[in-house]
XYZ file of C-alpha atoms in Angstrom:
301
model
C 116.461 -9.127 77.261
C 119.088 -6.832 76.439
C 120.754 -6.739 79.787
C 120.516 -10.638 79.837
C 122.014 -10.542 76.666
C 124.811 -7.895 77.671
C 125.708 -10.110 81.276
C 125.595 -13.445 79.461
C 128.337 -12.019 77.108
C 130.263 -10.247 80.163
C 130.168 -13.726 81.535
C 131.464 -15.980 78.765
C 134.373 -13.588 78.094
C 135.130 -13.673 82.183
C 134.638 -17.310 81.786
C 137.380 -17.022 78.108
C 140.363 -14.984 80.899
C 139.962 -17.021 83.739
C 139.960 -20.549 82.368
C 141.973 -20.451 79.007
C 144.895 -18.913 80.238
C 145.044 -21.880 82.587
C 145.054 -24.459 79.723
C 148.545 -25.554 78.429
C 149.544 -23.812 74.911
C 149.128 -26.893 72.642
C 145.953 -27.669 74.257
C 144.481 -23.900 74.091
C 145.401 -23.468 70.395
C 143.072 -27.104 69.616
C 140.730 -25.400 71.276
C 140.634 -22.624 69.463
C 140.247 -24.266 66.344
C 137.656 -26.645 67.507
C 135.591 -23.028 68.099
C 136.759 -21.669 64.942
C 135.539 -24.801 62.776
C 132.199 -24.936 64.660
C 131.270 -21.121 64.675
C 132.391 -21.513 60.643
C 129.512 -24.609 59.812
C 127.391 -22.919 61.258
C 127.815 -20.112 58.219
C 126.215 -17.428 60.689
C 126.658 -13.684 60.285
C 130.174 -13.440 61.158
C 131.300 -15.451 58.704
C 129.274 -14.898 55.579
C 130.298 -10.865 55.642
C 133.894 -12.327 56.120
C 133.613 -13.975 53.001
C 131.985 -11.262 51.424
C 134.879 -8.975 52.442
C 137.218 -11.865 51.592
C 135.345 -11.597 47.974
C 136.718 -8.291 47.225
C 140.281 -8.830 48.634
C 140.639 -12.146 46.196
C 138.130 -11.413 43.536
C 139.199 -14.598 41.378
C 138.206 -17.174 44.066
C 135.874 -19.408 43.558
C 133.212 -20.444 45.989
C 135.180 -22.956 47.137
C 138.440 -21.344 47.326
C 136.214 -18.491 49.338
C 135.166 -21.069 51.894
C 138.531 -22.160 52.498
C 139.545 -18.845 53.123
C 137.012 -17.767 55.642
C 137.440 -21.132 57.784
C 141.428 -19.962 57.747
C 140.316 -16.870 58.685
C 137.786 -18.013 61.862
C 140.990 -20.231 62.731
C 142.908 -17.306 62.506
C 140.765 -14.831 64.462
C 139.964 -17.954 67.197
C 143.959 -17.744 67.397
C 143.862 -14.159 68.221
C 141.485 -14.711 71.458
C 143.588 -17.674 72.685
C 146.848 -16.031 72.499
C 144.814 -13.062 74.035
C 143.345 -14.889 77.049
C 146.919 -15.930 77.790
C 148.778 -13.177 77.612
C 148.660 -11.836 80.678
C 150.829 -15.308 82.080
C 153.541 -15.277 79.116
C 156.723 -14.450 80.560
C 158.495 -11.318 78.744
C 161.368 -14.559 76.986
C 157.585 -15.638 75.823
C 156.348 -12.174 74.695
C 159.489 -11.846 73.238
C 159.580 -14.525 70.874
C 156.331 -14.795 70.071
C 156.404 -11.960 67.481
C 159.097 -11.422 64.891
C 158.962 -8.411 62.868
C 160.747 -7.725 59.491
C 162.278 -3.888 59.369
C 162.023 -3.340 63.167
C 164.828 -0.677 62.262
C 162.168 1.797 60.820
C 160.555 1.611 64.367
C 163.508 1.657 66.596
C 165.045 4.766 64.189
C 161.720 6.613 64.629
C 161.780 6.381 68.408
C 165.262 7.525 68.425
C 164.044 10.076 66.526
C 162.045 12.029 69.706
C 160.133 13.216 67.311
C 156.570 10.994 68.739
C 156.209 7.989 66.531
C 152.102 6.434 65.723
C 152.142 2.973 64.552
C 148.853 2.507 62.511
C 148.040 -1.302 61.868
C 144.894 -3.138 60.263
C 142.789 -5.999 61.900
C 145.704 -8.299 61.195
C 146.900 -11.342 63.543
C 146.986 -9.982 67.221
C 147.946 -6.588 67.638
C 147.412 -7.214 71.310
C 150.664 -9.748 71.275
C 152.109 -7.051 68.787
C 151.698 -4.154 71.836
C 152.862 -6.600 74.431
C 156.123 -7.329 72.376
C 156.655 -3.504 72.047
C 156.385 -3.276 75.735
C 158.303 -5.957 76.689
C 161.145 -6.938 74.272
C 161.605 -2.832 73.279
C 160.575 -2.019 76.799
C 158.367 0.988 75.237
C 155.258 1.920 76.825
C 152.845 3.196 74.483
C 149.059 4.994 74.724
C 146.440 3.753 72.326
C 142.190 3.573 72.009
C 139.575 1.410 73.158
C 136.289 1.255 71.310
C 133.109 1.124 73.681
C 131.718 -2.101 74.014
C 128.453 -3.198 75.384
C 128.003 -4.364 78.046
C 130.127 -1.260 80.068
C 131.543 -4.132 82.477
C 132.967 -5.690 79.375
C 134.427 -2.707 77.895
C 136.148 -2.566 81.734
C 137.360 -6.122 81.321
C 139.442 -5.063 77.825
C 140.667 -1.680 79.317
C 142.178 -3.716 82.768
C 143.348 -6.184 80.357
C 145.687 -3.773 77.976
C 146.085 -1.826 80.887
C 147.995 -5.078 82.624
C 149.770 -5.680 79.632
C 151.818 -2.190 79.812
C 149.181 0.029 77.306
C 147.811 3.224 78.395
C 144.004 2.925 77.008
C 142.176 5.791 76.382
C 137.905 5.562 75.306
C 137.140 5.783 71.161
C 133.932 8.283 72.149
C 134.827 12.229 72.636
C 137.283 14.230 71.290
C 139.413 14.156 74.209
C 141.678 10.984 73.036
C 142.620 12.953 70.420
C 143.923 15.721 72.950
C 145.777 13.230 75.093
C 147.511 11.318 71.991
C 148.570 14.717 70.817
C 150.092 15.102 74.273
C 152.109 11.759 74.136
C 153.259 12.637 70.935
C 154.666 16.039 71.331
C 156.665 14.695 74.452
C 158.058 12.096 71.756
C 155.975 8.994 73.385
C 154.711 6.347 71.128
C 150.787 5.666 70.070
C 149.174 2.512 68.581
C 145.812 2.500 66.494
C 144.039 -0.087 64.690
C 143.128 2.061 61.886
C 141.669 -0.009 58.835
C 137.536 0.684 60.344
C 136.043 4.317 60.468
C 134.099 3.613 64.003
C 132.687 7.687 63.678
C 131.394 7.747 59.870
C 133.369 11.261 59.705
C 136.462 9.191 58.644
C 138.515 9.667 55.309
C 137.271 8.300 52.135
C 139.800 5.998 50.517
C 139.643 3.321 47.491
C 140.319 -0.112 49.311
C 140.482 -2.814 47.070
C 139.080 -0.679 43.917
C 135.886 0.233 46.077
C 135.359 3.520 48.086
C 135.269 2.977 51.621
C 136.296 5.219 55.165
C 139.165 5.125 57.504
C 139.983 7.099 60.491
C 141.562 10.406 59.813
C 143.316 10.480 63.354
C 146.517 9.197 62.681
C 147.737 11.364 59.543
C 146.025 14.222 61.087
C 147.872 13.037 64.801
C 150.829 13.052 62.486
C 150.327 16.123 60.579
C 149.135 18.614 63.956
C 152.315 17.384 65.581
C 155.130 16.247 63.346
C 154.989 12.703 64.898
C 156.337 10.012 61.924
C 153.455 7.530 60.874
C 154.627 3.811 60.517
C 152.186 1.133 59.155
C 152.999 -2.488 60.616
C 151.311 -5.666 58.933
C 150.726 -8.881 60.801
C 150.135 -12.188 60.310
C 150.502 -15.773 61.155
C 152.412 -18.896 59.490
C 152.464 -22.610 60.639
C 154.926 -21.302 63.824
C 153.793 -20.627 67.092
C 155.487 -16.807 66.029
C 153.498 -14.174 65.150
C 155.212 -12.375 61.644
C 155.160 -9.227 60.570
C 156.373 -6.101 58.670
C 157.203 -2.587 59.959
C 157.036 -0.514 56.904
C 159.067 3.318 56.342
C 157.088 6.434 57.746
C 154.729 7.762 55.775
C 155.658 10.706 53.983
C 153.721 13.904 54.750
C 152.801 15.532 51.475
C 154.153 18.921 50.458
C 151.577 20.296 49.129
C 147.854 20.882 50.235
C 145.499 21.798 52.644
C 146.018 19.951 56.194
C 142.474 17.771 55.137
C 144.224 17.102 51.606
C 147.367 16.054 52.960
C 145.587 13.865 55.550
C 143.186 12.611 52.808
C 146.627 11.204 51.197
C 148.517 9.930 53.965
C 145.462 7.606 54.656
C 145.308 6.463 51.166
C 148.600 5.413 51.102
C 148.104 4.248 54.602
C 144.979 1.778 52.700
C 147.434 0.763 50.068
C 150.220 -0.629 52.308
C 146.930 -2.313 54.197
C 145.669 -3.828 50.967
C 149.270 -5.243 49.765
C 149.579 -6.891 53.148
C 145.700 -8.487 53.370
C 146.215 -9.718 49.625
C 149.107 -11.788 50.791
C 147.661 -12.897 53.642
C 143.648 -12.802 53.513
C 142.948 -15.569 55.880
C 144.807 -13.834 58.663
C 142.594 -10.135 57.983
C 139.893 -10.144 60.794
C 137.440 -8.268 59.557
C 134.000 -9.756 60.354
C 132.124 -6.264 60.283
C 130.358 -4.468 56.992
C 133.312 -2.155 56.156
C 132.502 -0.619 51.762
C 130.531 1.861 51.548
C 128.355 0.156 49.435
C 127.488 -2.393 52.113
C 126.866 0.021 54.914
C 124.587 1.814 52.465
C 122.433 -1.515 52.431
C 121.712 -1.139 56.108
C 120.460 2.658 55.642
C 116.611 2.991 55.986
């Protein structure tokens, strides 16, 4: 059943790259939302945790309000995978324009910088059209990390698929990524991670909306073992067929501490700039998956 289960889902997301990025724009983002609206009536899974994680980002909302927010948010995140099956046939005027960041200076300063730059963002908008903008319109190739995904053919599809895109992709599992990013860093390259979801349960504990919860260490300690600056970039979406978004200052490294306590810190005040960014923009915060510690707790036997 299992391996049924793992080709069906290799198969639909074949099916997603090969026939959606033949659809014209207009007609792939009614799609999309057609999708999003179903998947949300149904009220499966997916979209009750999102509203229970929506719950703690906008604790006033009413039931109502709540509801709102997670069909915004399945519109959203059905957004994300449209733009993403397309990608790959935007032109680079297309990638171009298709994101428009506020305070791009911190980002072009901190390349100019040679000093390695890691750009940390949450599950916000689509930080897939965010890397292919950085690639194309700064003309910056940049190394970041794939998580494992069943089935292993899939995972393959997603690492072709940044790889075509400009990314160097490196697997989540092992300590080697951590040796390569180091690598790209120290020769002043540029890494991306999506860093608001400990995947190893050895992350850093951090209060995220008033609740304890973990996020990965790697990208103040990345920072911290090689003097690389750490910039946290926020994205979301508006009525436009752009993609927003906010390149904040580098972090700064604290002066004081051991290298765990300084990390512990940097990705604290790496969660706060996440948190100010998802509270103005909750619908566009993708996170379908049990992230407080509380609520992974519930799962433990």
């Amino acid at each position: 059943m299992s391996a049924l289960k793992d080709k069906v889902t290799d198969g639909l997301y074949g099916l997603g790259w090969a026939t959606v990025k033949k659809l014209p724009e207009p007609v792939a983002r009614a799609l999309g939302r057609k999708i999003a609206d179903t998947v949300w009536k149904r009220r499966g899974k997916g979209v009750l945790r999102l509203e229970a994680n929506l719950a703690r980002v906008v604790p006033d909302a009413t039931p109502e309000r709540l509801a709102e927010l997670s069909q915004a948010g399945m519109r959203s995140y059905m957004r994300y995978w449209m733009e993403s099956f397309r990608l790959p046939t935007w032109s680079s005027e297309r990638a171009a324009n298709g994101f428009a960041p506020k305070d791009v200076h911190h980002l072009k300063e901190a390349l100019a910088s040679g000093r390695g730059v890691i750009i940390a963002l949450p599950h916000m908008g689509n930080w897939d059209l965010a890397g292919v903008w950085v690639t194309r319109a700064l003309g910056v190739p940049f190394t970041t990390v794939a998580e494992r995904l069943k089935p292993e053919t899939l995972y393959d599809r997603f690492v072709a698929y940044r790889e075509s895109l400009g990314m160097e992709v490196l697997p989540h599992t092992g300590g080697a990524a951590f040796g390569t990013l180091a690598r790209r860093l120290r020769a002043g390259g540029l890494v991306c991670l999506v860093a608001d979801r400990d995947l190893s349960a050895s992350g850093v504990e951090v209060s995220f909306f008033g609740e304890p919860t973990r996020m990965p260490a790697g990208p103040a300690m990345l920072a911290l073992q090689t003097g690389a600056l750490l910039l946290p970039v926020t994205l979301w979406y508006d009525d436009s067929d752009t993609m927003r978004g906010q390149v904040h200052a580098p972090l700064d490294v604290p002066e004081s501490g051991s290298r765990a306590e300084k990390a512990s810190l940097m990705t604290q005040t790496l969660a706060d700039v996440f948190a100010g960014a998802i509270a103005d923009h909750p619908e566009d915060w993708h996170m379908l998956q049990r992230l407080w510690l509380a609520d992974l707790e519930e799962r433990t036997p």
